[in-house]
Coordinates of C-alpha atoms in Angstrom, one line a residue:
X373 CA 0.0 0.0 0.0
X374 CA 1.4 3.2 -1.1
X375 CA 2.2 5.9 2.1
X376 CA 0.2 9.0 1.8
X377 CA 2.0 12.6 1.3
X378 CA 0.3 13.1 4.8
X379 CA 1.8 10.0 6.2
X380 CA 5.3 10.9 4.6
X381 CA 5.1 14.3 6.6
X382 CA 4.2 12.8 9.6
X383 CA 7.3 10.2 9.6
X384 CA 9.4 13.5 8.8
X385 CA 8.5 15.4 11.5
X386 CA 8.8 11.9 13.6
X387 CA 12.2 11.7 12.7
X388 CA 13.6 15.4 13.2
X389 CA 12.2 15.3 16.7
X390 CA 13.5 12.3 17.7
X391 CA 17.2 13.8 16.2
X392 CA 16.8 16.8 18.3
X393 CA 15.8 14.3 21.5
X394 CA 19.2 12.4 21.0
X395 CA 21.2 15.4 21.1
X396 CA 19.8 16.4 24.2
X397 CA 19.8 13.4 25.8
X398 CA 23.3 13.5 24.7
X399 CA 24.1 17.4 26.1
X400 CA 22.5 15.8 29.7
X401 CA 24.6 12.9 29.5
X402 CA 27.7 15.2 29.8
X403 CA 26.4 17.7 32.0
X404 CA 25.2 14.5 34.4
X405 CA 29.0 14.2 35.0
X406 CA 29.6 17.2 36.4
X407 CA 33.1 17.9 36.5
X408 CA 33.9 14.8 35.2
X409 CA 35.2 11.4 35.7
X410 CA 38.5 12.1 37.7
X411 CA 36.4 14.5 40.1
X412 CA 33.8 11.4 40.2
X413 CA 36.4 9.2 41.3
X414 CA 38.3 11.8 43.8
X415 CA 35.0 12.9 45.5
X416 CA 34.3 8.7 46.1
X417 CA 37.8 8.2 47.3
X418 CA 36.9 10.6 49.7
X419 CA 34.0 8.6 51.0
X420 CA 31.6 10.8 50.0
X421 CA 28.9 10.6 47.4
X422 CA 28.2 12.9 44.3
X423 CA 25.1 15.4 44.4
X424 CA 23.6 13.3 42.1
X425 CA 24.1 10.3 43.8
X426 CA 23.1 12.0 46.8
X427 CA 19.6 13.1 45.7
X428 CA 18.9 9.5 43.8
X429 CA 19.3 8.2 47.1
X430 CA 17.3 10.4 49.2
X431 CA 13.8 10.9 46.7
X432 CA 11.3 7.8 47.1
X433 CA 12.2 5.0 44.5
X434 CA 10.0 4.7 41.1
X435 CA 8.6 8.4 42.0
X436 CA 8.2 11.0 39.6
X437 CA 10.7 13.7 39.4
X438 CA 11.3 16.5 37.7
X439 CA 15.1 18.2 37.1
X440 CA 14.8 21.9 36.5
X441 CA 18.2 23.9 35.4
X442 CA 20.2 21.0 33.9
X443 CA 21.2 23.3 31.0
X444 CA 22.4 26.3 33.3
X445 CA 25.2 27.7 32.2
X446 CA 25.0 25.7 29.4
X447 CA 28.2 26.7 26.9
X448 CA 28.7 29.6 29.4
X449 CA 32.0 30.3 31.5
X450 CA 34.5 28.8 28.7
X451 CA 37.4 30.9 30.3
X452 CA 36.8 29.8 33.5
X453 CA 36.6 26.0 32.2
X454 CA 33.0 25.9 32.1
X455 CA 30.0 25.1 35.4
X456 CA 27.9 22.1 34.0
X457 CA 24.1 22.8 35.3
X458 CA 25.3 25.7 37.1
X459 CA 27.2 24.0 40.1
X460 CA 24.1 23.0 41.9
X461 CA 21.5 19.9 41.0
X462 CA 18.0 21.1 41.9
X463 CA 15.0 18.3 41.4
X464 CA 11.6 18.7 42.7
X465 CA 10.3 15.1 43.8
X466 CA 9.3 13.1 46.8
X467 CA 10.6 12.4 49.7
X468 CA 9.0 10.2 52.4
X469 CA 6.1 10.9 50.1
X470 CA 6.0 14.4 50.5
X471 CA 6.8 16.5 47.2
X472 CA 9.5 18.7 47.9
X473 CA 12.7 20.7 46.3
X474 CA 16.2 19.0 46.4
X475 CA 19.2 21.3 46.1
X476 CA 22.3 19.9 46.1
X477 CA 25.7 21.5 45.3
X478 CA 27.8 19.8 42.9
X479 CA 31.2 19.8 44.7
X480 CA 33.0 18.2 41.1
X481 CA 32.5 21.3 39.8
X482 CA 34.5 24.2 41.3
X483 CA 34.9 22.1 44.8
X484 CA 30.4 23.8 44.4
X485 CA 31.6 26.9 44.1
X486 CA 29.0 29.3 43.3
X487 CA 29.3 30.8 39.7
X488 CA 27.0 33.5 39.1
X489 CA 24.1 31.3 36.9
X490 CA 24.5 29.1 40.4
X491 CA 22.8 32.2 42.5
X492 CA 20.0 32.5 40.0
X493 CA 19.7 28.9 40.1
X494 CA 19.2 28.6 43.6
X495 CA 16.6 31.9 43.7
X496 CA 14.3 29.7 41.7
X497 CA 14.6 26.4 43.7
X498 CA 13.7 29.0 46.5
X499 CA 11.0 30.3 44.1
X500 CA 9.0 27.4 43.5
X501 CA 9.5 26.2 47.3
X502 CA 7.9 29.6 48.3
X503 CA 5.6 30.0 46.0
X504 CA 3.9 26.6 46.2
X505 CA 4.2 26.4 49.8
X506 CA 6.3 22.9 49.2
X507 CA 9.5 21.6 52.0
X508 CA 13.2 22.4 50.7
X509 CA 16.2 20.1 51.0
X510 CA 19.6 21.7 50.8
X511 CA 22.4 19.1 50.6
X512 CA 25.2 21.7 50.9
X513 CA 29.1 21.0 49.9
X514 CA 30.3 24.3 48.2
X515 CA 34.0 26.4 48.7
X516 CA 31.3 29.4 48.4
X517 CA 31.6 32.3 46.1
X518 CA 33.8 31.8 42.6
X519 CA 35.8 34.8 43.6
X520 CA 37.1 35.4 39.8
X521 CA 33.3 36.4 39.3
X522 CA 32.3 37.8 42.8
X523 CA 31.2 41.6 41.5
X524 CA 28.5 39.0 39.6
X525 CA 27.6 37.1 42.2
X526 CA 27.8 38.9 45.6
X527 CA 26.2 42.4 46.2
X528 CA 22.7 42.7 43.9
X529 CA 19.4 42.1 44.8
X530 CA 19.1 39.2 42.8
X531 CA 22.8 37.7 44.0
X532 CA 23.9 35.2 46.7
X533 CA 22.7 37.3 49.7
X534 CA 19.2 37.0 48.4
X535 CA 19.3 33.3 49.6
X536 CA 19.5 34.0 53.2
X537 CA 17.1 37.0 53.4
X538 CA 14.1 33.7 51.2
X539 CA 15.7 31.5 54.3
X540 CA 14.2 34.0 56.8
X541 CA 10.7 34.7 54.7
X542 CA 9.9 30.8 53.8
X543 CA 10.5 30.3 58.2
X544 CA 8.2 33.0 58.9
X545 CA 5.8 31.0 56.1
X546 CA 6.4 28.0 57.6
X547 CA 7.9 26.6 54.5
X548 CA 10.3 23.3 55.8
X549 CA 13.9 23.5 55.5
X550 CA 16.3 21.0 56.4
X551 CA 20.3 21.3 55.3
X552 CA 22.7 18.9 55.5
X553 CA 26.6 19.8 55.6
X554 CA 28.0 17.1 53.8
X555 CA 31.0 19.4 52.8
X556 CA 32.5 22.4 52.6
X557 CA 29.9 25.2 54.0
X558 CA 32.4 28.4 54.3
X559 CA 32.1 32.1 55.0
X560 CA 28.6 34.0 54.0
X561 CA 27.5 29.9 52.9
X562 CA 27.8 28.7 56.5
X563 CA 24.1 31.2 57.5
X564 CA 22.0 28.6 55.3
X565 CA 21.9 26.1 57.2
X566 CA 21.7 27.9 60.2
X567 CA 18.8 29.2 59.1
X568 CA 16.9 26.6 58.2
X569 CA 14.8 24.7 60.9
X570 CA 17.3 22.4 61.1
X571 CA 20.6 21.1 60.0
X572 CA 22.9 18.0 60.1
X573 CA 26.6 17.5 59.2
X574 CA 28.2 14.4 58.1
X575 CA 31.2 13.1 60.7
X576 CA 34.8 14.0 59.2
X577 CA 33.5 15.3 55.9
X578 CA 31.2 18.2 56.8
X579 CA 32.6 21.9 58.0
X580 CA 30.9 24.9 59.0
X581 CA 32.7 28.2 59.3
X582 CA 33.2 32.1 58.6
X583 CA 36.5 31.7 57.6
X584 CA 38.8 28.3 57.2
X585 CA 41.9 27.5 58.9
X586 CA 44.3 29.5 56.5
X587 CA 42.3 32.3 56.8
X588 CA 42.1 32.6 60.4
X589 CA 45.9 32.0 60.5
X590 CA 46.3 34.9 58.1
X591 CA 43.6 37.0 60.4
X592 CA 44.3 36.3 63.4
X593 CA 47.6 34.4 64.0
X594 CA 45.9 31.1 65.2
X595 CA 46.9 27.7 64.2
X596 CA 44.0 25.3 64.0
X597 CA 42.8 22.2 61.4
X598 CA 39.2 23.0 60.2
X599 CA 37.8 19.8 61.7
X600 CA 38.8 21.1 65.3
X601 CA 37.8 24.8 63.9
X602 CA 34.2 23.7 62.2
X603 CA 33.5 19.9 62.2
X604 CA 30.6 17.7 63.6
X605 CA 31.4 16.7 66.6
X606 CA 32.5 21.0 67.2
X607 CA 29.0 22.1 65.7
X608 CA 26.6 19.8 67.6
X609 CA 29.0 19.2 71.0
X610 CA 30.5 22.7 71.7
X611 CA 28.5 25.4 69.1
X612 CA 25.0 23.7 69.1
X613 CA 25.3 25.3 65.8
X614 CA 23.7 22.1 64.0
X615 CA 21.3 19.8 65.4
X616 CA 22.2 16.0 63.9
X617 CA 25.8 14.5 64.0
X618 CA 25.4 12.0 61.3
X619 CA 27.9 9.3 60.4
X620 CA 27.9 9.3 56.5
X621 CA 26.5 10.1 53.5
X622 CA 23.9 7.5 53.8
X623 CA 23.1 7.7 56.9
X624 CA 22.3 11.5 56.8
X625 CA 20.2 11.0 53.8
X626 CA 18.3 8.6 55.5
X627 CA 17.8 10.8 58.5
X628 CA 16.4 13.5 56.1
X629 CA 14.0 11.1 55.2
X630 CA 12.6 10.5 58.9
X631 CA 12.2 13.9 59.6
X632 CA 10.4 14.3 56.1
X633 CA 7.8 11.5 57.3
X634 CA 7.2 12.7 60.5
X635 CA 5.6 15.9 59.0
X636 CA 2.2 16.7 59.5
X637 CA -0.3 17.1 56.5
X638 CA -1.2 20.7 55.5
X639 CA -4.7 22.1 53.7
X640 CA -4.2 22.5 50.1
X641 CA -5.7 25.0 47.4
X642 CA -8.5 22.5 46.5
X643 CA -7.4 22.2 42.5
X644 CA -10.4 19.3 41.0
X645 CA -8.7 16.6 40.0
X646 CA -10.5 13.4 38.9
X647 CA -9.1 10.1 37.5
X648 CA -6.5 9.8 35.5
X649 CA -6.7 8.5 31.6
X650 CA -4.5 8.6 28.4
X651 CA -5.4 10.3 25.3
X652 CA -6.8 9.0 22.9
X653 CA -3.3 9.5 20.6
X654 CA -0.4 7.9 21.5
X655 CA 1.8 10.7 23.8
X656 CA 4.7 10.3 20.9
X657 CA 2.5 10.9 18.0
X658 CA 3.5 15.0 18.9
X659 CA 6.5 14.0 17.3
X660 CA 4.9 13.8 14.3
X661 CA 2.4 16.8 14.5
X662 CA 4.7 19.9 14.7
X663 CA 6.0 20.2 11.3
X664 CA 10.3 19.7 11.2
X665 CA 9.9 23.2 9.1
X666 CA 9.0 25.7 11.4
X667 CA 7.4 28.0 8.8
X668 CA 4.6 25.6 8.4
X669 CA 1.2 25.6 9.6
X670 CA 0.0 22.7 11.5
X671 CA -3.3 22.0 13.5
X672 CA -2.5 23.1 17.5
X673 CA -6.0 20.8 18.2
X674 CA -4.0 17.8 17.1
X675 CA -1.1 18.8 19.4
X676 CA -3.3 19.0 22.0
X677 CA -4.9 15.8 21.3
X678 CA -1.6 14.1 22.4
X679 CA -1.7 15.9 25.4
X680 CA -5.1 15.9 27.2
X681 CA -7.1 13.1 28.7
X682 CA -9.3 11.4 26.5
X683 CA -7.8 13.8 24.3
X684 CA -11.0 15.6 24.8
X685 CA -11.5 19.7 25.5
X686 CA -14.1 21.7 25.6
X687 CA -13.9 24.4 23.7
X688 CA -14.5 28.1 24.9
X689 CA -15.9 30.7 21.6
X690 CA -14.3 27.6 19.0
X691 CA -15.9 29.7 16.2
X692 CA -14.0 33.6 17.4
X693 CA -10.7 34.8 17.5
X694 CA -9.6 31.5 16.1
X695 CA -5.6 32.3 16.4
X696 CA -6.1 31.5 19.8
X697 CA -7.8 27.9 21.1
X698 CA -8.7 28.6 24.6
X699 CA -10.6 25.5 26.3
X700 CA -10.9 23.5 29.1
X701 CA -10.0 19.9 29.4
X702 CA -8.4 17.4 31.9
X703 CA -3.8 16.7 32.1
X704 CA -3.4 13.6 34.1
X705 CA -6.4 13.9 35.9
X706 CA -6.1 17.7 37.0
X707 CA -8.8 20.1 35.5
X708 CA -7.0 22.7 33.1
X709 CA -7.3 25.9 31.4
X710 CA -5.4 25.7 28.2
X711 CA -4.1 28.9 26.1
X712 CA -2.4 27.9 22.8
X713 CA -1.6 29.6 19.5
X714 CA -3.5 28.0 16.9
X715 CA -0.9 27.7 14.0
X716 CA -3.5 26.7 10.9
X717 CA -4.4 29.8 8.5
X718 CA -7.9 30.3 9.9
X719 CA -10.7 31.9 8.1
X720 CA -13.4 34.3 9.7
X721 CA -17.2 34.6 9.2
X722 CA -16.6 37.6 7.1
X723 CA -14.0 35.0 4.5
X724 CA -10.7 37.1 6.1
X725 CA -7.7 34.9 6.1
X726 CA -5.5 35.1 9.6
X727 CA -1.9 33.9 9.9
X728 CA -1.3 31.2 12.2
X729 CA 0.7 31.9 15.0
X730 CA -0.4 35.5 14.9
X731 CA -2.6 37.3 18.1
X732 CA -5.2 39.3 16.9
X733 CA -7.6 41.5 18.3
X734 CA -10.6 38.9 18.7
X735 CA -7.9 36.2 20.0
X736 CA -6.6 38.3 22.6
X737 CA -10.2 39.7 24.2
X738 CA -11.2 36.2 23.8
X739 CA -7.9 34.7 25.6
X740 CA -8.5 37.7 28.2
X741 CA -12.1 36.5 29.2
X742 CA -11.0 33.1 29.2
X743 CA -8.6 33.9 31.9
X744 CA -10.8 35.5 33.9
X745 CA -13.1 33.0 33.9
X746 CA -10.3 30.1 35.0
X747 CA -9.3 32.6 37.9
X748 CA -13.3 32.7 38.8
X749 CA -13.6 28.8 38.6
X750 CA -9.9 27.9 40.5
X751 CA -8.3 26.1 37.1
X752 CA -4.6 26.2 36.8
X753 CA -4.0 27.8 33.5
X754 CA -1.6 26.0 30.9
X755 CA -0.4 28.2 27.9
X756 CA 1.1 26.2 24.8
X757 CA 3.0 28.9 23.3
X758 CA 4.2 28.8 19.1
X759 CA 3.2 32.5 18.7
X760 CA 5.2 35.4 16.3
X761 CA 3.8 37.9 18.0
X762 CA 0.6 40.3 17.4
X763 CA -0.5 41.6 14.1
X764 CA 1.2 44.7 13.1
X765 CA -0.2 47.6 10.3
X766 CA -2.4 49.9 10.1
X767 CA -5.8 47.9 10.1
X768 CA -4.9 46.2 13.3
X769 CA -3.6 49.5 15.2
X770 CA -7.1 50.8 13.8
X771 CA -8.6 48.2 15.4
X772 CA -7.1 48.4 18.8
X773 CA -4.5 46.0 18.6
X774 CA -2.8 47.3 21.4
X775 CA -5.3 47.7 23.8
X776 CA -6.9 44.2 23.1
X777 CA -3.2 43.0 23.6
X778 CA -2.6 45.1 26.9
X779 CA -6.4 43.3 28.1
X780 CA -4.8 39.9 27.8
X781 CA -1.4 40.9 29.2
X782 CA -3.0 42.8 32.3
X783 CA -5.3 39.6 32.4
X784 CA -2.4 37.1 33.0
X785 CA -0.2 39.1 34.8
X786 CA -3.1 39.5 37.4
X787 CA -4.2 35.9 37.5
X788 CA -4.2 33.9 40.9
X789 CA -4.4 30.5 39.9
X790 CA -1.0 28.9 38.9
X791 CA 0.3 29.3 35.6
X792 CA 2.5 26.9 33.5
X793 CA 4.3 27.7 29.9
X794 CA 5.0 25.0 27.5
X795 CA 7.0 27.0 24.2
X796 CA 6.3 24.3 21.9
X797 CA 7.7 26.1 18.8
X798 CA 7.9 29.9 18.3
X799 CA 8.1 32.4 20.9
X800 CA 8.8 36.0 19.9
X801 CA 8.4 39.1 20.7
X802 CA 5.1 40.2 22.8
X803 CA 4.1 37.1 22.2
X804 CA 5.9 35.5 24.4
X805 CA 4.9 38.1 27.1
X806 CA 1.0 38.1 26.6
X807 CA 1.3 34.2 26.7
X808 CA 3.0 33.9 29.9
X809 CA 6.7 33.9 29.3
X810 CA 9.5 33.7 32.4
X811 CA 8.6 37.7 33.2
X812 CA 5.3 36.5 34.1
X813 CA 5.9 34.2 36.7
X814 CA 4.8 30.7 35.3
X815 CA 5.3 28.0 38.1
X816 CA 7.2 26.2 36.1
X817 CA 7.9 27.5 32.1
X818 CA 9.8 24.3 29.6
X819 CA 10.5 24.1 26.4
X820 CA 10.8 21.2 23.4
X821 CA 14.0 20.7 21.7
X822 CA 12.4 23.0 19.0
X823 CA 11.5 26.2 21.0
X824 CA 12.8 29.2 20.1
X825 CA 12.7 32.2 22.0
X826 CA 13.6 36.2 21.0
X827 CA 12.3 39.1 19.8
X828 CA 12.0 38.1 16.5
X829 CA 13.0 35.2 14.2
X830 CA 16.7 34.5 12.9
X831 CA 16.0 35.5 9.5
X832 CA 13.3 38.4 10.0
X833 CA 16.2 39.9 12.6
X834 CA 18.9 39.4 10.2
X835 CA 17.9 41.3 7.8
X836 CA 16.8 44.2 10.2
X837 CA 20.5 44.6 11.0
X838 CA 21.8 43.8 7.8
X839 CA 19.8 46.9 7.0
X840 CA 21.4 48.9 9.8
X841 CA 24.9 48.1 9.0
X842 CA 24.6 48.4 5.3
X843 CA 23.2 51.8 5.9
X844 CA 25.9 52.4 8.2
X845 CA 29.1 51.3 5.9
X846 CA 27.1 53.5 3.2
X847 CA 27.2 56.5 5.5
X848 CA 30.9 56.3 6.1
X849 CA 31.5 55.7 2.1
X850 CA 32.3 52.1 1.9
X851 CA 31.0 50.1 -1.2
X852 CA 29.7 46.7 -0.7
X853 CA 29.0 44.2 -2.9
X854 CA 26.3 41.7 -3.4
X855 CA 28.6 38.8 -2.0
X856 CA 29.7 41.1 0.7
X857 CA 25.8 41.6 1.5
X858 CA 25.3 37.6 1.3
X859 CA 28.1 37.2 3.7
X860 CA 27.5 39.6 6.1
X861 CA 23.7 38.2 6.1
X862 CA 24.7 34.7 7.4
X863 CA 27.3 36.2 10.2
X864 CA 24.3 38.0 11.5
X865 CA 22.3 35.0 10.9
X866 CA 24.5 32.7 12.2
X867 CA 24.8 34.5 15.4
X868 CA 21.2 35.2 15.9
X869 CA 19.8 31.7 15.1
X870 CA 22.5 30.6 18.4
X871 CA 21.2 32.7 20.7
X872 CA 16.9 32.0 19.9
X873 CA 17.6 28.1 20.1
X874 CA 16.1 26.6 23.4
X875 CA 20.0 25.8 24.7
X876 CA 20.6 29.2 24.7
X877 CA 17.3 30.6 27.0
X878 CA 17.9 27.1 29.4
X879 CA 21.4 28.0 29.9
X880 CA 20.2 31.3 31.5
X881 CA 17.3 29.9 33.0
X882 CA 14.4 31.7 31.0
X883 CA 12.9 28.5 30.9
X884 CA 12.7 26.0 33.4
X885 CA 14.1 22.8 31.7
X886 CA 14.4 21.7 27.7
X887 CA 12.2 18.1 27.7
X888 CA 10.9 15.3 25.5
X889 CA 7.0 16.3 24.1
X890 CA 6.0 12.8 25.5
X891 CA 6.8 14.1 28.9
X892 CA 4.8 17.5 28.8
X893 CA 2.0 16.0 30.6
X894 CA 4.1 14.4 33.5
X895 CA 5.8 17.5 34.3
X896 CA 2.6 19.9 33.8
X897 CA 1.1 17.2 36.8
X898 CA 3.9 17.6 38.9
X899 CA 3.5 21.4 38.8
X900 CA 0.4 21.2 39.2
X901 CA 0.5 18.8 42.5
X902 CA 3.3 21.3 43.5
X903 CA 1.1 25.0 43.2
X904 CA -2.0 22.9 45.0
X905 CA -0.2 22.7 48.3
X906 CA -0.1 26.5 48.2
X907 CA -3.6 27.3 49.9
X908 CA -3.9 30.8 48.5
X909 CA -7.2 33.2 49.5
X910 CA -5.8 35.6 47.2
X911 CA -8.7 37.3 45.4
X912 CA -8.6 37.4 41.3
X913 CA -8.6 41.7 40.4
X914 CA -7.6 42.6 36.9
X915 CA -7.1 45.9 38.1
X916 CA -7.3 48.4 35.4
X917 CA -8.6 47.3 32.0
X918 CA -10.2 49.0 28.8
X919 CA -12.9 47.4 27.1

């Protein structure tokens, strides 16, 4: 039987997203060993266990987990030989059977030293913990600040100091904390754990203090080993600075995980959440519904299909504002909101043809409405973003294009209920804002191996400053050439397309995590799990709004 042109597609697409899965499997297979081998084999030696090791051991076994920031400083740092996943493993998973943030510092890169992605890495561990009301782990083994980098890292708002002051509000929330010194803990690093509710140190491995013994024999003149100075049996017998003396690795990792059991069960914010079932698709078929050309249009609803239980939604105003699909249908069980881009060419009653991918005028009041009415009815929102941006000329500002845009943007920034970002494909411009990018705190905000994220797309922005510097070699009365032109063209290009590709926004931590399609729905159920331990009475006001 002969495959149909359809069917050929579909295997296409199939087979481009399964490439860009194996190279990112391949990226996480080298950042997963951290400083490497040698390291590996050095931090054993030293009878202690890697932070990955570390964390494998402490979450429940065949548990669902989640690894945000494994791309941090992805590419970044090459002078300073490079920080896989910022320094510092952070996973959000269950211990004891109580979902919770791990953060563990990676001591085979840098002896943990904090790098300035590392900082920013940690703020949103402490984020998410705040935010969604959830315990946090810290398994802390880190020389402290990367001095080489220090003006980066140490005096902002948004810098290392930041920690301690989110130590002090999530106690005062009553947020869990529990730190474990299973290493170095040095200098501004040694408040963490003495600010969280409690702490334990590992015999002979773990040290807590201000300043190590060279230091203080430098400051002061004294001569004194750090285990004497700032050790276990010093911190818990002498200071009372931590609370648990604990033998080993092991052994403090499974005293984390009695105290995690023996906490009592808080109320929750009441999400609905029925029965789990499968769509209707297989979860891999996404593979072969988002075109390997990104210029092409495709139908979100089959996307979605993949996605939603029973791969069934009910669809709010399906016949206005059709650039947008807002609807509401079940992920994993959990009652949704869904906001996607709608990447067909759509027709309208009156026969006008609309550009997939494009917010209008009617798709952004109708996407506004819709988010009130999940913030009246307590339904997590999810937003599946593949969006250029709004339509531009002179019918659309006519129109009202920006105040139908500024509706939807005021009416997502002002939501209560939790938010969560899936960039499936495009995501440019104020596009990205008015479907919740990072700026608009999304719990959690991922992307697919064929995201892309800037102001505008490689080619569009290429020849926007082609323009500029043609113009500008013209001024200074330079000739260029047609080759020239071509040349300079794919420089720009070149540069451009490196910094919109989904590496480049996960090594700074605009989104969350890079993942597989097939696993969107496992980690929009996690989030979602997460945000509903956060009991929030906070009232839904959009505030200020044209009509």
């Amino acid at each position: 039987m002969a495959i149909s042109k359809k069917e050929l597609e579909f295997n296409k697409n199939q087979d481009d997203m399964r490439l860009k899965i194996s190279a990112l499997e391949r990226e996480l297979s080298k950042i997963n060993e951290g400083g490497g081998k040698k390291r590996i084999e050095k931090t054993h030696a030293n009878g202690k266990l890697t932070a990955r090791e570390r964390i494998n051991l402490l979450l429940d076994p065949d548990t669902d987990k989640f690894e945000l920031g494994a791309l941090a400083g992805f590419e970044m740092y090459k002078e300073h030989g490079g920080c896989p996943a910022g320094g510092v493993v952070v996973v959000l998973g269950y211990v004891s059977s109580k979902l919770c943030i791990v953060v563990a510092n990676d001591a085979t890169v840098k002896a943990g030293a904090w790098f300035p992605i590392t900082g920013k890495k940690n703020l949103r561990a402490q984020e998410l913990a705040l935010e969604n009301h959830i315990p946090i782990i810290y398994l802390v083994d880190s020389a402290g600040v990367y001095l080489p980098l220090q003006d980066e890292i140490f005096p902002d708002k948004e810098n290392f100091g930041r920690i301690f002051r989110n130590n002090a509000i999530m106690s005062s929330k009553g947020i869990v904390q529990i730190a474990a010194v299973m290493g170095s803990c040095v200098a501004g690093g040694a408040y963490l754990p003495i600010m969280s509710d409690e702490s334990l140190i590992v015999d002979r491995t773990g040290t807590i203090f201000l300043a190590g013994s060279y230091l203080v024999k430098a400051a002061i003149g004294e001569d004194i080993d750090n285990e004497i100075l700032g050790g276990a049996t010093t911190h818990t017998e002498i200071s009372g600075v931590c609370d648990y003396n604990v033998s080993s690795d092991e052994d403090c990792l499974e005293t984390i995980r009695g105290l995690m059991d023996k906490i009592g069960e808080t109320s929750n914010a009441g999400f609905n959440r029925k029965m789990p079932s499968l769509p209707k698709r297989d979860l891999k078929d996404v593979y072969g519904v988002l075109p390997a050309e990104r210029s092409k249009p495709y139908n979100m609803k089959d996307l979605i299909n993949c996605i939603v239980d029973d791969s069934k939604i009910i669809e709010y105003k399906s016949s206005y504002g059709k650039t947008i699909i807002c609807g509401y249908a079940r992920i994993d069980g959990w009652s949704v909101g869904l906001v996607a881009n709608q990447r067909e060419i759509v027709k309208t009653a009156k026969g006008q043809m609309r550009f997939g991918g494009v917010i209008y005028s009617d798709s952004a009041d109708k996407a506004a409405r819709f988010i009130m009415n999940c913030n009246q009815k307590k339904i997590p929102l999810v937003f599946l973003q593949d969006v250029t941006g709004f339509m531009v000329g002179s019918k659309s500002e006519h129109n009202g294009i920006i105040k139908d845009g500024a509706k939807m943007v005021n009416a997502m920034s002002n939501s209560v209920v939790p938010k969560f970002t899936v960039v499936v494909g495009n995501s440019y411009g104020a596009g990205n804002y008015a479907m919740c990018g990072k700026a608009y705190d999304p719990r959690l905000i991922v992307a697919w191996p064929s995201a892309e994220i800037a102001v505008m797309g490689g080619g569009a922005a290429a020849k926007v400053l082609l323009q500029i510097e043609v113009a500008s070699l013209k001024s200074k009365g330079e000739k260029i050439s047609k080759e020239q032109e071509n040349q300079l063209y794919n420089n720009i290009k070149s540069k451009y397309d490196k910094q919109v590709s989904p590496y480049y926004a996960s090594s700074r931590l605009w989104v969350d995590a890079i993942i597989d399609p097939a696993e969107t729905r496992k980690v929009i159920s996690l989030g979602i799990e997460m945000a509903n331990h956060n009991p929030t009475n906070e009232k839904y006001n959009v505030g200020v709004i044209q009509t």
